[in-house]
mmCIF file of C-alpha atoms and ligand atoms in Angstrom:
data_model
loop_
_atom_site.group_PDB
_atom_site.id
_atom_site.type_symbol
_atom_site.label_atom_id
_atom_site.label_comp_id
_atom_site.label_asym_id
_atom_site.label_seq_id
_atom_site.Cartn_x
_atom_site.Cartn_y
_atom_site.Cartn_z
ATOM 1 C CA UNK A 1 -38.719 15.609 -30.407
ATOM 2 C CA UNK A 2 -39.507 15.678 -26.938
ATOM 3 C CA UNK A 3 -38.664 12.513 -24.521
ATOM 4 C CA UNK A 4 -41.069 11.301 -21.901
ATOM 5 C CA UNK A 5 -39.292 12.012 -18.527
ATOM 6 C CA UNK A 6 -38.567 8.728 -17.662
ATOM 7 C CA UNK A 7 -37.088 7.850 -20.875
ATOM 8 C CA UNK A 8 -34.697 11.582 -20.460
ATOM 9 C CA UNK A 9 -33.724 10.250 -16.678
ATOM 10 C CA UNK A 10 -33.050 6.516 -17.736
ATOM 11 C CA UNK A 11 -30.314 8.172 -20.591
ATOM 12 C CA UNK A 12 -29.055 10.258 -18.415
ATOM 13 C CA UNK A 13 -27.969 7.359 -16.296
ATOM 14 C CA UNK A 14 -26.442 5.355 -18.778
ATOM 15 C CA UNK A 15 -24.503 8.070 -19.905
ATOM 16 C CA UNK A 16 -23.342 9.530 -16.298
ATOM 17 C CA UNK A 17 -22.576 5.221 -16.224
ATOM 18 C CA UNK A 18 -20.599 5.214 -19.647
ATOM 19 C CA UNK A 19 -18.688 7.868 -18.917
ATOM 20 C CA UNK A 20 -17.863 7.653 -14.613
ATOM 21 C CA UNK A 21 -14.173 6.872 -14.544
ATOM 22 C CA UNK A 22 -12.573 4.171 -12.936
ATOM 23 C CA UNK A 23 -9.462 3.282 -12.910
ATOM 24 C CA UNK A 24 -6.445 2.132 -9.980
ATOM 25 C CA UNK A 25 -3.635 3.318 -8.279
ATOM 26 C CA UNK A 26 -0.650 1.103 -6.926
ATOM 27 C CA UNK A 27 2.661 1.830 -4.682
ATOM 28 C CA UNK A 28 5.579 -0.526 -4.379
ATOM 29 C CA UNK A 29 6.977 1.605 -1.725
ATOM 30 C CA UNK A 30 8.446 4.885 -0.806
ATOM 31 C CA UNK A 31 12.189 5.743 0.428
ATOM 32 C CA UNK A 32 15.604 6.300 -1.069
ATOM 33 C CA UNK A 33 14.980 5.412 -4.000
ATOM 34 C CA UNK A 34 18.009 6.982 -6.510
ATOM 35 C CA UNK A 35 18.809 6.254 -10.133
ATOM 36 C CA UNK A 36 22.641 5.428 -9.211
ATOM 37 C CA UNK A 37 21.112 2.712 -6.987
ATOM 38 C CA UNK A 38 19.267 0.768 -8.905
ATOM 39 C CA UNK A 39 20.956 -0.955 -12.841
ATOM 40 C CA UNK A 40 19.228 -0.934 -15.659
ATOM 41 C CA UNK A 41 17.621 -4.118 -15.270
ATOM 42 C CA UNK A 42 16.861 -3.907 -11.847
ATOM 43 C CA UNK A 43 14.994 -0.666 -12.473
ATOM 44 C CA UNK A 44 13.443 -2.586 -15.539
ATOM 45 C CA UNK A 45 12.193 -5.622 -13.535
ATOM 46 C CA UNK A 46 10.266 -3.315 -11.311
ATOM 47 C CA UNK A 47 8.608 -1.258 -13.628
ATOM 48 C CA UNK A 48 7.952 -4.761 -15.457
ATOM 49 C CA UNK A 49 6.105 -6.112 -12.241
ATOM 50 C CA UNK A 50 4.540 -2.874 -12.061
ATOM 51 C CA UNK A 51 3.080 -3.052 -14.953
ATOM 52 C CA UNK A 52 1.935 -6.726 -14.029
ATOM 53 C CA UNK A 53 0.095 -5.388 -10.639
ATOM 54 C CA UNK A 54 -1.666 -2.249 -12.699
ATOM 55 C CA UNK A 55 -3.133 -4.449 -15.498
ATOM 56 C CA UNK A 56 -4.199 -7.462 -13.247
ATOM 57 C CA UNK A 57 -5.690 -4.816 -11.053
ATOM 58 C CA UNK A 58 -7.062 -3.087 -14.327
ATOM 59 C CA UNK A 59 -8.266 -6.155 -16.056
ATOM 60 C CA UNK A 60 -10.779 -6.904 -12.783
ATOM 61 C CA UNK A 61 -12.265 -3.013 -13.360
ATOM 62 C CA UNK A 62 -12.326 -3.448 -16.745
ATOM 63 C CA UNK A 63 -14.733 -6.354 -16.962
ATOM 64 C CA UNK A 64 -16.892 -5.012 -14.178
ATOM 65 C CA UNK A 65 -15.302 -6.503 -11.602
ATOM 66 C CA UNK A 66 -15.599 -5.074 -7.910
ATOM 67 C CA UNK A 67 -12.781 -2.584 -6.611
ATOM 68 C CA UNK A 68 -11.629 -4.826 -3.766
ATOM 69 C CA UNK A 69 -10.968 -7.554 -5.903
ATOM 70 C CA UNK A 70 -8.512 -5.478 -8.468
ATOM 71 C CA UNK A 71 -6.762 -4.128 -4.953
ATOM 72 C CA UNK A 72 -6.471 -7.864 -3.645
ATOM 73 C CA UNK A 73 -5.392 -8.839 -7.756
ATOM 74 C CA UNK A 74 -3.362 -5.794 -7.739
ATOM 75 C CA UNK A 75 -1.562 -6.636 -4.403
ATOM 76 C CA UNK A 76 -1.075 -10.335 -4.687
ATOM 77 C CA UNK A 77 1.526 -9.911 -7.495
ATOM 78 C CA UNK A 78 3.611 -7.561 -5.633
ATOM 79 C CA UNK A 79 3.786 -9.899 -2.823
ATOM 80 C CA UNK A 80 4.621 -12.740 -4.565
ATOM 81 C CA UNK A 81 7.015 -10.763 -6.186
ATOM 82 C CA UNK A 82 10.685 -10.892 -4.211
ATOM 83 C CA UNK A 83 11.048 -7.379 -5.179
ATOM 84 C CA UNK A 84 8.767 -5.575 -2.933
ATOM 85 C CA UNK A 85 8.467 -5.692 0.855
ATOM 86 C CA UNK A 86 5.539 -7.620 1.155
ATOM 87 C CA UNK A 87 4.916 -11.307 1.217
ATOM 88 C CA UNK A 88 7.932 -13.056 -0.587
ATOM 89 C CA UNK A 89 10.951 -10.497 -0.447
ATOM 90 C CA UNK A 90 9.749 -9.074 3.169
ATOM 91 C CA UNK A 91 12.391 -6.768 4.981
ATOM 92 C CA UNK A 92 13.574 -9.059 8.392
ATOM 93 C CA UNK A 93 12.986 -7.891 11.664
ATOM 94 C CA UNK A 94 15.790 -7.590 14.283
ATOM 95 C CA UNK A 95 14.885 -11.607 15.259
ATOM 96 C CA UNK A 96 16.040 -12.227 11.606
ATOM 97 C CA UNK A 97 12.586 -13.242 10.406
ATOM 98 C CA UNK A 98 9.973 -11.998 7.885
ATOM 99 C CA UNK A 99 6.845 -10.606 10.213
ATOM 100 C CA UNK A 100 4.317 -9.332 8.117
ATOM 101 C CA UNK A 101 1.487 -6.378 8.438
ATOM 102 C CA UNK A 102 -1.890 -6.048 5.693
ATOM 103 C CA UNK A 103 -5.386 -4.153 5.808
ATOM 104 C CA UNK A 104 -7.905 -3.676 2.732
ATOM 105 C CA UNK A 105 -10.877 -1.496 3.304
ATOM 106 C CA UNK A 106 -14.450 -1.447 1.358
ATOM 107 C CA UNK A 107 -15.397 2.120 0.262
ATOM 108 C CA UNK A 108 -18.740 1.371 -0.161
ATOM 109 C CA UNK A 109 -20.037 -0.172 3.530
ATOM 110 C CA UNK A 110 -16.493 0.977 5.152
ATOM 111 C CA UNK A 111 -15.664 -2.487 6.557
ATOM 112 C CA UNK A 112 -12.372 -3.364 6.907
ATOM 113 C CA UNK A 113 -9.822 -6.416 7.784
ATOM 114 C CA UNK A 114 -6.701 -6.379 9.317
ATOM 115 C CA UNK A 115 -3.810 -8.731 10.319
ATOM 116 C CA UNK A 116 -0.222 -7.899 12.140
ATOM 117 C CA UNK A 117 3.048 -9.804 13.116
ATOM 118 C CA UNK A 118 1.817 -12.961 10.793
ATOM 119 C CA UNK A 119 4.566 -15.016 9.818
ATOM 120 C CA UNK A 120 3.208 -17.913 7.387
ATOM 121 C CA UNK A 121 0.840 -16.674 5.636
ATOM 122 C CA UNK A 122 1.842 -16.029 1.771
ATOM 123 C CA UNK A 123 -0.641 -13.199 1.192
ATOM 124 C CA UNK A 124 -1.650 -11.223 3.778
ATOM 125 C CA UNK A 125 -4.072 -9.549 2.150
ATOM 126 C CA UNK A 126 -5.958 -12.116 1.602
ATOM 127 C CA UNK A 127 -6.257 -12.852 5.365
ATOM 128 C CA UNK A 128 -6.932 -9.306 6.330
ATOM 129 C CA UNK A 129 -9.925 -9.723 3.417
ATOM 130 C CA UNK A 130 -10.885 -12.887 5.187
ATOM 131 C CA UNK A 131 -10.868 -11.097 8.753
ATOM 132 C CA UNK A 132 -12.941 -8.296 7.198
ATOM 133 C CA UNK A 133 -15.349 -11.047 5.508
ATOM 134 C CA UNK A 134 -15.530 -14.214 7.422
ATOM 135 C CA UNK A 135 -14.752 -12.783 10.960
ATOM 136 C CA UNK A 136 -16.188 -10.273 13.541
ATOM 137 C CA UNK A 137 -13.713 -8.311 13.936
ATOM 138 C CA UNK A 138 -11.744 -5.558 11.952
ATOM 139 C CA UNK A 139 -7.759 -6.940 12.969
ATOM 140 C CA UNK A 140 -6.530 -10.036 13.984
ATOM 141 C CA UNK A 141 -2.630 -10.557 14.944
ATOM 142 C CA UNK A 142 0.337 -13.071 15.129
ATOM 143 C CA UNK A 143 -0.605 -16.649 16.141
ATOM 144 C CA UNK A 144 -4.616 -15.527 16.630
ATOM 145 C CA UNK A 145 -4.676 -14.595 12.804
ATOM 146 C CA UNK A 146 -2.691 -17.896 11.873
ATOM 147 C CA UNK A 147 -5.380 -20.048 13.786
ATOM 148 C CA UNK A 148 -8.001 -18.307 11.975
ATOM 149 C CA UNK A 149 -6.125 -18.723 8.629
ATOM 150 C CA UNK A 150 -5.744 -22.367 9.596
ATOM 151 C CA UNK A 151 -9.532 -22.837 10.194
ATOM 152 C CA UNK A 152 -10.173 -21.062 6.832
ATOM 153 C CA UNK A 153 -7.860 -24.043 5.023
ATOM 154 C CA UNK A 154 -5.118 -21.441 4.647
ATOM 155 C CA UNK A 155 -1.572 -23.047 3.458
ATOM 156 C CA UNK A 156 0.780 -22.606 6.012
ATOM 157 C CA UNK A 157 3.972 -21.133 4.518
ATOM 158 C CA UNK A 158 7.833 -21.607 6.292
ATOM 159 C CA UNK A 159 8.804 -18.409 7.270
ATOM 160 C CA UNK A 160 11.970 -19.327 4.692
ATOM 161 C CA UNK A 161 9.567 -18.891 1.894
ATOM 162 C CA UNK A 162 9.756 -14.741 2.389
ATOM 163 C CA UNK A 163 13.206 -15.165 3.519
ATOM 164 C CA UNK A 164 15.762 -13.704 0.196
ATOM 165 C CA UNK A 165 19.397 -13.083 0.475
ATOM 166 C CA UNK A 166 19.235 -9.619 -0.571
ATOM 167 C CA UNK A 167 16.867 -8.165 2.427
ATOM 168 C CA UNK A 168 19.376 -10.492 5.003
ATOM 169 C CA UNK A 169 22.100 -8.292 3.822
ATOM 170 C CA UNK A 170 20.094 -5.118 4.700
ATOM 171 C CA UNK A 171 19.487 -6.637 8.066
ATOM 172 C CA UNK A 172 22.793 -6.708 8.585
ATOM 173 C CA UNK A 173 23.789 -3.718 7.428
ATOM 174 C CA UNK A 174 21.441 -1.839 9.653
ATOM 175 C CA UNK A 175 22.049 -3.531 12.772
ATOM 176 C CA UNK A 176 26.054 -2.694 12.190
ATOM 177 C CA UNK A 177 25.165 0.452 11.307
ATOM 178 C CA UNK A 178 22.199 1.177 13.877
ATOM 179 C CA UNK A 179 24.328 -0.049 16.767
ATOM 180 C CA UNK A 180 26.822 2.362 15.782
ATOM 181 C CA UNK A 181 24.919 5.363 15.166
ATOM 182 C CA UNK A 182 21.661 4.730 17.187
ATOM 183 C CA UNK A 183 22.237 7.885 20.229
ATOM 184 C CA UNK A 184 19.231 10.498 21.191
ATOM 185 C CA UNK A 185 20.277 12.483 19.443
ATOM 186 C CA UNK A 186 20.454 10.272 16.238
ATOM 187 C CA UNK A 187 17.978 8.099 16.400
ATOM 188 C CA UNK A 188 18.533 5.267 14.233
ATOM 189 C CA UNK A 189 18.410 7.613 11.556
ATOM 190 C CA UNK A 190 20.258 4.862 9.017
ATOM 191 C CA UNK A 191 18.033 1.791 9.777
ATOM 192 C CA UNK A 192 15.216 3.949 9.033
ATOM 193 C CA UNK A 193 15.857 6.501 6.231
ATOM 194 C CA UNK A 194 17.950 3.865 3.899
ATOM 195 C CA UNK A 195 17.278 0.810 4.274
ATOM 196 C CA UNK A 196 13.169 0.889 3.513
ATOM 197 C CA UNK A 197 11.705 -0.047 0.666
ATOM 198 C CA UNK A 198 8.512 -1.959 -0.727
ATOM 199 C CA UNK A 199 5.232 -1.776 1.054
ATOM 200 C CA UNK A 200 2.918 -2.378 -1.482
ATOM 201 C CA UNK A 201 -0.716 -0.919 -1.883
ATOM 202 C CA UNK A 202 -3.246 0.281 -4.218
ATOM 203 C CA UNK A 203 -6.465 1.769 -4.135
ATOM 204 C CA UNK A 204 -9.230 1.748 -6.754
ATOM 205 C CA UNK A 205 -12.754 2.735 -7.709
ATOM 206 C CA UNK A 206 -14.890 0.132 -10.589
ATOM 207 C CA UNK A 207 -17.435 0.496 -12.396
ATOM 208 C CA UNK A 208 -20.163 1.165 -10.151
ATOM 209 C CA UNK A 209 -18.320 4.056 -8.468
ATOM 210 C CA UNK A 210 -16.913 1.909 -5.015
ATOM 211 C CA UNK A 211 -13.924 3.112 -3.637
ATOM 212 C CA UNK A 212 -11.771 0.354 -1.617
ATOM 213 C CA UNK A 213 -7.977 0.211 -0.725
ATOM 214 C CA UNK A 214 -5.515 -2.294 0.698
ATOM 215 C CA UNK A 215 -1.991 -2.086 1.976
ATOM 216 C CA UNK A 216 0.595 -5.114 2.522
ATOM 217 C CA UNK A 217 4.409 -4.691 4.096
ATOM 218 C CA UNK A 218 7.123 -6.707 5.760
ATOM 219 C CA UNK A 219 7.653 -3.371 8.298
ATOM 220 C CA UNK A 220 10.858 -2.191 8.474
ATOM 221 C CA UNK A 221 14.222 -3.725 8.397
ATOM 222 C CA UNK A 222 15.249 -4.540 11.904
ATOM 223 C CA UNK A 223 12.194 -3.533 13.420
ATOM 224 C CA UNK A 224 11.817 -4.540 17.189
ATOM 225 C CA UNK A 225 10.065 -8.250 17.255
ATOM 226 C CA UNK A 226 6.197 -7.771 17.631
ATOM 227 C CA UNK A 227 6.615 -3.878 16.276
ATOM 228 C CA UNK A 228 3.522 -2.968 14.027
ATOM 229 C CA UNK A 229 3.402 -0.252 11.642
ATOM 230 C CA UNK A 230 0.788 2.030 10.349
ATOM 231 C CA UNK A 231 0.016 -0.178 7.357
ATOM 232 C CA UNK A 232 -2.328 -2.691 9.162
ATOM 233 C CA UNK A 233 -4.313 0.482 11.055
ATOM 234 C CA UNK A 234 -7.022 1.566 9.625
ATOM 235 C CA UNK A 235 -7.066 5.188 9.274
ATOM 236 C CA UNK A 236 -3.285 5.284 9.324
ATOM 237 C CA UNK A 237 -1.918 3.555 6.817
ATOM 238 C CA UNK A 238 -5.145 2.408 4.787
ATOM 239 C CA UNK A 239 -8.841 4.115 4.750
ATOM 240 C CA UNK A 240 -11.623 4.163 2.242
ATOM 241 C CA UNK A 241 -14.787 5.378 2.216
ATOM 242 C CA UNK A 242 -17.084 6.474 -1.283
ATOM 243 C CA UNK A 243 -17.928 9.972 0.453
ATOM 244 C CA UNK A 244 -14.623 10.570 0.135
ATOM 245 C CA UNK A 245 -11.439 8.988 -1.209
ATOM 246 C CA UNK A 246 -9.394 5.257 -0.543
ATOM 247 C CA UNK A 247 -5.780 5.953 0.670
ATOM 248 C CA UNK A 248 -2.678 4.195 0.577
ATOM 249 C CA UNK A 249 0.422 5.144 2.393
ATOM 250 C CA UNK A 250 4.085 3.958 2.708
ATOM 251 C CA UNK A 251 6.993 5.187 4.905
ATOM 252 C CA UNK A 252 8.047 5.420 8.053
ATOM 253 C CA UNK A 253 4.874 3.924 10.131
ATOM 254 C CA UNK A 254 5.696 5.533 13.300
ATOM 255 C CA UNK A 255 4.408 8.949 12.095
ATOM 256 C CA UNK A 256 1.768 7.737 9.832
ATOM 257 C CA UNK A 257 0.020 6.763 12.675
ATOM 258 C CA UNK A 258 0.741 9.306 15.319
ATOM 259 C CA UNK A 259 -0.593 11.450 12.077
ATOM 260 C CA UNK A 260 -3.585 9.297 11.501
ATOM 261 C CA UNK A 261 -2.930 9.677 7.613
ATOM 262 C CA UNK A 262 -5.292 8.099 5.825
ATOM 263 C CA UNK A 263 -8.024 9.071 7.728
ATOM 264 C CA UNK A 264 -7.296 12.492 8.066
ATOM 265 C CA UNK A 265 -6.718 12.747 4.165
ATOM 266 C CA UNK A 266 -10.431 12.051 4.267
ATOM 267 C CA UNK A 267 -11.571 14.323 7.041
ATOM 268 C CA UNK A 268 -10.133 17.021 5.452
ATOM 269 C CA UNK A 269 -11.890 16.592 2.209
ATOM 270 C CA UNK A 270 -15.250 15.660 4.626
ATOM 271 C CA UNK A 271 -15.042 18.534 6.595
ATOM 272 C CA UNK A 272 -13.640 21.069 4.364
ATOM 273 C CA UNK A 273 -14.711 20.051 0.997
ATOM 274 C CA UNK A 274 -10.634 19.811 0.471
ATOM 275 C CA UNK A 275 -9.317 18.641 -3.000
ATOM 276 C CA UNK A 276 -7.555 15.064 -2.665
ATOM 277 C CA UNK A 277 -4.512 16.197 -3.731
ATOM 278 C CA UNK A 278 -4.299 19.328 -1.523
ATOM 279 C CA UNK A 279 -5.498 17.172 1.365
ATOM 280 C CA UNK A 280 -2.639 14.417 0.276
ATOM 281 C CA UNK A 281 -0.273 17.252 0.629
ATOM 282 C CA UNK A 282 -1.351 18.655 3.679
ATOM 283 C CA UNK A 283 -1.393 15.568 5.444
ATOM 284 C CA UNK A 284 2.411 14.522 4.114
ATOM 285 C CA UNK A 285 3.388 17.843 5.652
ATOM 286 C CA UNK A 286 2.238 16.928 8.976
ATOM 287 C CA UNK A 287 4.672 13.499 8.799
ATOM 288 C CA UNK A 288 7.598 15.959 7.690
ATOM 289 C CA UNK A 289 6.941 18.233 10.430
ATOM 290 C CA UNK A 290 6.931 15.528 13.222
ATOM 291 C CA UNK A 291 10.366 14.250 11.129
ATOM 292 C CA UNK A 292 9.206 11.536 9.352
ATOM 293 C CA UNK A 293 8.453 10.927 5.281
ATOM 294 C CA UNK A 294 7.158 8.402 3.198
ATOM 295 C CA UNK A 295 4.271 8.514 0.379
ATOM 296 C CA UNK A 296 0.352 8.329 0.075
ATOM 297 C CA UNK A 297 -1.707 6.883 -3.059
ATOM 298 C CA UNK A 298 -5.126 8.113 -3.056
ATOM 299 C CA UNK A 299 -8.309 8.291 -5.619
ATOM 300 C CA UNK A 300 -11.682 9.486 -5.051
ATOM 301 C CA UNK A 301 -14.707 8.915 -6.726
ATOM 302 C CA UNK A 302 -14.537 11.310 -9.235
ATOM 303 C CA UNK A 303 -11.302 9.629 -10.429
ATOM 304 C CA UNK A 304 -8.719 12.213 -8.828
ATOM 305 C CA UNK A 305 -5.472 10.642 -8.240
ATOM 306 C CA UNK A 306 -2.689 11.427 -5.824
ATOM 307 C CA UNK A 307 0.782 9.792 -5.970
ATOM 308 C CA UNK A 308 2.791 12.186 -3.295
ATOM 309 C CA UNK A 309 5.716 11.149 -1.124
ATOM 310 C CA UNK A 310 8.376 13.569 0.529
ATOM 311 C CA UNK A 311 11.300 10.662 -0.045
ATOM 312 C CA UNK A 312 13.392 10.781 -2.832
ATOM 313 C CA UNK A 313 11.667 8.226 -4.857
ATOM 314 C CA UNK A 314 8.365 5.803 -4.763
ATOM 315 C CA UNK A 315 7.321 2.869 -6.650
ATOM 316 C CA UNK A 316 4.082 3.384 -8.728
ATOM 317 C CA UNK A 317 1.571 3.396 -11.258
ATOM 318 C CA UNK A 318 -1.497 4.518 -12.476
ATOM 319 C CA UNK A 319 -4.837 3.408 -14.918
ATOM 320 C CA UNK A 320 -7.630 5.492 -15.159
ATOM 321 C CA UNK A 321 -10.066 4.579 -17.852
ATOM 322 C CA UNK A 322 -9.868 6.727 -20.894
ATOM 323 C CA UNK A 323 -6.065 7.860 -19.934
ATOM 324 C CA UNK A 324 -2.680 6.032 -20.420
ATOM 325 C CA UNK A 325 -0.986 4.238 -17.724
ATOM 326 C CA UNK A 326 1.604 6.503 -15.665
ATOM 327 C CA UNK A 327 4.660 3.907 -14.212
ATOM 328 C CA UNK A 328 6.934 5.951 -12.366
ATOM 329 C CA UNK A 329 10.106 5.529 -10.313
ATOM 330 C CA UNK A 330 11.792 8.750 -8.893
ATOM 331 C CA UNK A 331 10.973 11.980 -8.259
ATOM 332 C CA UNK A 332 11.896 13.795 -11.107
ATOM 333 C CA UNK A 333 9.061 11.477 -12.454
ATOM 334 C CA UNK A 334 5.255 12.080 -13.373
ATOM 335 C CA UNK A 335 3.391 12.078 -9.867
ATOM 336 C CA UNK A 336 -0.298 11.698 -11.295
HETATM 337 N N1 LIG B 1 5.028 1.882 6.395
HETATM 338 C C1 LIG B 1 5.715 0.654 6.575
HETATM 339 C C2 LIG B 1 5.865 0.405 8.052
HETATM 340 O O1 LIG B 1 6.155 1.336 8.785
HETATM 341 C C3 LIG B 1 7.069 0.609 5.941
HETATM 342 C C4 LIG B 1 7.186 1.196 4.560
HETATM 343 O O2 LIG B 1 6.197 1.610 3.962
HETATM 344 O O3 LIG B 1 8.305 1.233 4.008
HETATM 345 O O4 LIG B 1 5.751 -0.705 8.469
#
């Protein structure tokens, strides 16, 4: 039997629709990240919390919700989570508070929100959604991004609410170690190589094939008061657009954004029709050269995933629909 055209086009839609993939991708951080570090239960906990992030993130996709709200779902665990460096559990900064850095970019009309150097604001990914949504502007910092949080009916949090014993003793570890070993020719090699762990991000395509991606950190431990990172730039530490992938990326910040990671993850695929994970890769290799490391999550609309970091270890995890869930720790681990 022969269709009518219209009929032929109309199931070829809901079948290109039944079958388009969608799925997320989350980091909890990249960095030196070894099995003899971490106990059984502590490794447990964060694959546990892991697994929380994935499936809230999951469960939005799955019922046809948009792919910024699984990233902001997604995200909002691992920041309330003490485990990660974002929100509650935040590394301190050398003033021996929590100062914290989000972005979250829409794939589909590439607008994007940003906040830096907040200090009371429980998820700052929600904020950075807020700047992208209810503001004029793409980033917003420090007491500026508070006010507008305040005029939004945001709950002002103490800064002892991110505040845990564990990160305090990395602060102090670092600065006894970085004032001992900080010279030109060592450049704080300690603070920054061990002592970093947690950023959180994920990036994820629904339903209707939009891309998005969001990143939220507490910096680095003993970072210099009012120091940003790369995870609050767009086009550093976050990008996503639907012509070409959403982007992730942890590490040290410095040379994510003298890199221009995310972004340039995308131009390569824009410009040279370069596979996302070859363009993950190529990019990563640029941090290395420059001396830095760290890791990338990245998906593109086809449902290609990248999970590639040149530390020894990253938190993350992976749901695409149709395929199992990958939670992974270290590096002898699955990557995709
Ligand atoms: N990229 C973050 C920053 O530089 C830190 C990290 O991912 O560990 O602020």
């Amino acid at each position: 039997m022969k269709l009518p055209f219209f009929l032929l086009a109309l199931t070829t839609i809901a079948a290109s629709a039944a079958t388009r993939p969608y799925g997320l991708v989350i980091h909890g951080g990249a960095g030196v990240i070894e099995r003899a570090a971490l106990s059984p239960e502590r490794e447990a906990e964060y694959r546990a919390r892991l697994a929380d992030a994935l499936n809230a993130g999951y469960a939005v996709l799955e019922s046809g919700g948009t792919s910024l709200d699984a990233v902001t779902a997604a995200i909002n665990i691992m920041e309330d989570s003490p485990l990660f460096n974002a929100g509650k559990g935040a590394v301190f900064n050398a003033d021996g508070i929590c100062e914290l850095d989000a972005s979250i970019m829409d794939g589909r009309t590439q607008a994007a929100g940003a906040v830096a150097g907040v200090h009371h604001i429980k998820n700052p990914i929600n904020l950075a959604r807020d700047v992208m949504l209810k503001s004029a502007h793409v980033m917003m910092v420090g007491d500026g991004a508070e006010k507008f949080a305040r005029s939004l009916g945001y709950e002002m949090m103490p800064n002892e609410y991110f505040q845990t014993d564990w990160r305090r003793q990395q602060l102090k570890k670092a600065q006894e170690k970085d004032g001992k070993e900080r010279t030109a020719a060592q450049p704080g090699d300690y603070f920054t190589r061990t002592l970093r762990w947690g950023t959180v991000g994920c990036v994820a395509l629904d339903k209707t094939g939009n891309l998005a991606a969001g990143t939220s950190t507490g910096g680095m431990t003993n970072k210099k008061f009012g120091r940003v990172g790369d995870a609050p730039i767009i086009g550093a530490g976050t990008y996503a657009s639907n012509a070409t992938c959403a982007v992730s990326a942890t590490g040290w910040g410095e040379f994510f954004i003298r890199v221009g990671v995310a972004r340039d993850i995308a131009a390569q695929m824009e410009y040279r029709g370069t596979p996302l994970r070859a363009a993950v890769a190529a990019s990563l290799a640029k941090v290395a050269r420059l001396g830095g490391d760290g890791g990338v999550i990245a998906l593109d609309a086809q449902g290609n995933v990248a999970m590639e970091f040149n530390t020894p270890g990253m938190y993350r995890a992976a749901k695409l629909s149709g395929q199992p869930a990958v939670i992974a720790i270290y590096g002898d681990e699955a990557k995709p």
